[in-house]
XYZ file of C-alpha atoms in Angstrom:
257
model
C 32.662 -6.762 -26.939
C 31.243 -6.125 -23.462
C 27.498 -6.142 -22.808
C 26.272 -3.743 -20.133
C 22.753 -4.099 -18.751
C 21.901 -0.584 -17.712
C 18.679 1.249 -16.893
C 20.312 2.879 -13.862
C 22.605 5.819 -13.210
C 25.418 3.403 -12.364
C 24.881 1.574 -15.637
C 25.235 4.783 -17.619
C 28.354 5.788 -15.699
C 29.957 2.359 -16.119
C 29.217 2.512 -19.846
C 30.944 5.889 -20.166
C 33.871 4.669 -18.072
C 34.490 1.564 -20.178
C 34.123 3.493 -23.429
C 36.695 6.015 -22.148
C 39.077 3.097 -21.549
C 38.732 1.973 -25.149
C 36.469 -1.038 -24.670
C 33.943 -1.985 -27.331
C 30.593 -1.715 -25.596
C 26.985 -2.630 -26.232
C 24.752 -1.035 -23.603
C 21.296 -2.512 -23.127
C 18.676 -0.310 -21.512
C 15.480 -2.190 -20.621
C 12.382 -0.003 -20.699
C 8.813 -0.890 -19.813
C 10.278 -3.785 -17.819
C 11.880 -5.490 -20.790
C 9.100 -5.105 -23.337
C 11.516 -2.938 -25.298
C 15.288 -3.266 -25.253
C 17.198 -0.197 -26.369
C 20.863 -0.814 -27.081
C 23.625 1.646 -27.793
C 27.106 0.716 -28.933
C 30.449 2.463 -28.467
C 29.851 4.513 -31.611
C 26.580 5.859 -30.258
C 24.353 3.804 -32.573
C 21.011 3.030 -30.932
C 19.022 -0.123 -31.681
C 15.579 -1.047 -30.377
C 14.566 -4.684 -29.920
C 10.901 -5.603 -29.541
C 9.283 -8.790 -28.266
C 10.114 -11.700 -25.986
C 12.809 -13.174 -28.231
C 14.752 -9.923 -28.475
C 17.147 -10.703 -25.651
C 17.914 -14.195 -26.965
C 18.709 -12.811 -30.416
C 20.903 -10.139 -28.899
C 22.910 -12.668 -26.895
C 23.236 -15.229 -29.675
C 24.273 -12.825 -32.432
C 27.077 -11.095 -30.524
C 30.320 -12.556 -29.217
C 30.421 -11.004 -25.767
C 33.594 -11.402 -23.719
C 31.806 -10.408 -20.507
C 28.522 -9.045 -19.201
C 28.292 -6.232 -16.656
C 24.848 -6.157 -15.052
C 24.160 -2.789 -13.434
C 20.381 -3.013 -13.637
C 17.939 -2.720 -10.757
C 18.556 -5.565 -8.273
C 14.950 -6.773 -8.563
C 14.804 -6.859 -12.357
C 15.096 -10.611 -12.972
C 13.167 -10.483 -16.247
C 16.402 -9.469 -17.962
C 19.067 -10.488 -15.447
C 17.759 -14.053 -15.075
C 18.038 -15.097 -18.748
C 21.387 -13.308 -19.103
C 22.831 -15.158 -16.096
C 21.591 -18.445 -17.555
C 23.143 -17.669 -20.948
C 26.464 -16.677 -19.377
C 26.575 -19.840 -17.279
C 25.921 -22.080 -20.285
C 28.406 -20.265 -22.513
C 31.157 -19.713 -19.915
C 30.953 -15.914 -20.145
C 31.934 -13.894 -17.042
C 28.823 -12.349 -15.465
C 29.792 -9.296 -13.407
C 27.063 -7.958 -11.116
C 27.404 -4.388 -9.875
C 25.791 -4.278 -6.433
C 24.639 -1.021 -4.884
C 25.558 -0.399 -1.276
C 22.626 -1.343 0.912
C 20.826 1.182 3.059
C 21.156 0.283 6.717
C 17.648 0.096 8.090
C 17.086 1.984 11.333
C 15.741 0.178 14.359
C 12.058 1.087 14.281
C 8.765 -0.632 15.097
C 7.403 0.930 11.897
C 9.770 -1.033 9.611
C 8.823 -4.472 8.289
C 11.496 -6.201 6.149
C 10.230 -8.968 3.848
C 11.912 -11.185 1.271
C 9.314 -11.649 -1.454
C 6.617 -9.725 -3.286
C 3.958 -12.084 -1.962
C 5.092 -11.471 1.599
C 5.060 -7.723 0.932
C 1.453 -7.844 -0.277
C 0.422 -9.895 2.743
C 2.101 -7.551 5.227
C 0.808 -4.394 3.506
C -2.757 -5.735 3.588
C -2.339 -6.413 7.284
C -0.990 -2.945 8.103
C -3.307 -0.508 6.349
C -6.221 0.334 4.086
C -4.436 2.852 1.848
C -1.377 1.099 0.464
C 1.121 3.419 -1.198
C 3.419 1.535 -3.588
C 6.735 3.193 -4.425
C 7.850 0.078 -6.306
C 6.620 1.193 -9.737
C 4.612 -1.079 -12.012
C 6.935 -4.072 -11.710
C 5.069 -6.926 -9.986
C 2.116 -4.624 -9.362
C -0.180 -7.536 -10.195
C 1.015 -9.239 -6.998
C -0.741 -6.496 -5.040
C -3.693 -5.840 -7.346
C -4.712 -9.513 -7.320
C -3.957 -10.298 -3.683
C -7.276 -11.364 -2.065
C -6.721 -9.526 1.235
C -6.116 -6.258 -0.651
C -9.495 -6.411 -2.384
C -11.492 -3.385 -1.261
C -8.420 -1.500 -0.066
C -6.996 1.530 -1.851
C -3.826 1.062 -3.897
C -1.862 4.207 -4.725
C 1.003 3.653 -7.172
C 3.889 5.914 -8.129
C 5.204 5.057 -11.576
C 7.257 6.485 -14.415
C 5.358 8.893 -16.697
C 5.363 6.429 -19.591
C 2.200 5.737 -21.589
C 2.716 1.966 -21.716
C 3.291 1.799 -17.982
C 0.185 3.876 -17.299
C -1.868 1.609 -19.565
C -0.598 -1.470 -17.730
C -1.529 0.045 -14.373
C -4.998 1.025 -15.580
C -5.524 -2.494 -16.953
C -4.918 -3.834 -13.446
C -7.833 -1.775 -12.171
C -5.978 1.102 -10.527
C -8.088 4.259 -10.629
C -6.653 7.370 -12.336
C -6.845 9.316 -9.068
C -4.515 6.746 -7.494
C -1.823 6.895 -10.193
C 1.130 9.231 -9.641
C 3.142 9.401 -12.867
C 6.376 11.160 -11.926
C 10.093 10.780 -12.560
C 12.289 10.498 -9.456
C 14.408 10.671 -7.458
C 12.301 12.284 -4.742
C 13.502 14.165 -1.690
C 12.366 13.350 1.823
C 10.143 16.442 1.850
C 8.583 15.509 -1.484
C 7.883 12.010 -0.201
C 6.375 13.354 3.014
C 4.081 15.701 1.116
C 2.944 12.958 -1.262
C 2.375 10.360 1.458
C 0.376 12.883 3.453
C -1.648 14.105 0.470
C -2.775 10.585 -0.457
C -3.472 9.578 3.128
C -1.072 6.645 3.010
C -1.496 4.203 5.880
C 1.364 1.920 4.778
C 4.275 2.387 2.359
C 5.839 -0.380 0.271
C 9.364 0.098 -1.070
C 12.253 -1.955 -2.434
C 15.686 -1.965 -0.842
C 17.372 -0.458 -3.890
C 20.062 1.642 -2.218
C 20.466 5.380 -1.842
C 20.522 5.800 -5.618
C 17.026 4.314 -5.679
C 15.816 6.709 -2.992
C 15.225 4.047 -0.346
C 16.605 6.182 2.474
C 14.477 9.248 1.661
C 11.290 7.166 1.409
C 11.906 5.442 4.730
C 12.919 8.670 6.451
C 9.781 10.445 5.223
C 7.474 7.627 6.282
C 9.027 7.269 9.729
C 8.728 11.017 10.270
C 4.989 10.627 9.651
C 4.860 7.408 11.715
C 3.630 5.423 8.710
C 4.582 1.717 8.599
C 6.991 0.755 5.817
C 7.214 -2.666 4.196
C 10.745 -3.025 2.797
C 11.313 -5.706 0.169
C 14.868 -6.897 0.682
C 17.087 -7.725 -2.270
C 17.153 -11.218 -3.727
C 20.015 -13.241 -2.314
C 22.788 -13.930 -4.833
C 23.841 -17.504 -4.149
C 25.158 -18.432 -7.606
C 28.899 -19.030 -7.294
C 29.428 -17.960 -10.900
C 28.197 -14.421 -10.223
C 31.105 -12.005 -9.829
C 29.823 -9.377 -7.390
C 31.496 -5.964 -7.435
C 30.767 -2.794 -5.491
C 32.986 -0.145 -7.086
C 33.786 1.060 -10.585
C 37.440 0.123 -10.060
C 36.361 -3.464 -9.420
C 34.329 -3.388 -12.639
C 37.413 -2.282 -14.584
C 39.539 -4.972 -12.957
C 37.076 -7.767 -13.711
C 36.467 -6.621 -17.288
C 40.217 -6.454 -17.875
C 40.569 -10.032 -16.599
C 37.773 -11.209 -18.911
C 39.335 -9.576 -21.961
C 42.728 -11.175 -21.255
C 41.279 -14.701 -21.179
């Protein structure tokens, strides 16, 4: 059996591709940042796992031949433990990597390499900080001392649990935008303008994540953008792939072993 960590368009497409090739699949879709794990197997059966130990039980009770991780590149809450499990159990860990968006040369762009650095730079650049990073790691901004007294506007998924988490961190209802993306450049421009954004914070999550349209919209309005670059993958045991054909090739190799 192959485990696919999904939660992205690529994850869904890879799942369908492998099923069409006859592979036995268990697709894991993290929602609410891993608080619930929804899995679907090749037969279409859906299972929901709740709680912190759900992932461990899932990994220990199934004999996976390989793991294909096509989740968001910043989502270490799931990817981290899975990588650790694969390393300890000699299971191939295949990481699908989205093509990066090439950042234009602009004085309004500020690449950073951590959430803490992003909060620091955003606090330095403006008083109305517009977060397009969802609720993940929102506490890094909400609790950052230099952001105290500044306005935080957050765009999140329209999910009740996510909204409750954001409210619990002290974000006012008027500063919560609960909408499902992706968003066009014009939609981003209109939203940034409407909320009076003085700095935008985004993740470098590829075109599929809307990074290019966010940056383009902000630069058109001459609003500074803090771009959180992807975590560096330095683990030699990670098999990085960039195309669906590479996924098929690596899965085939894992099955033959």
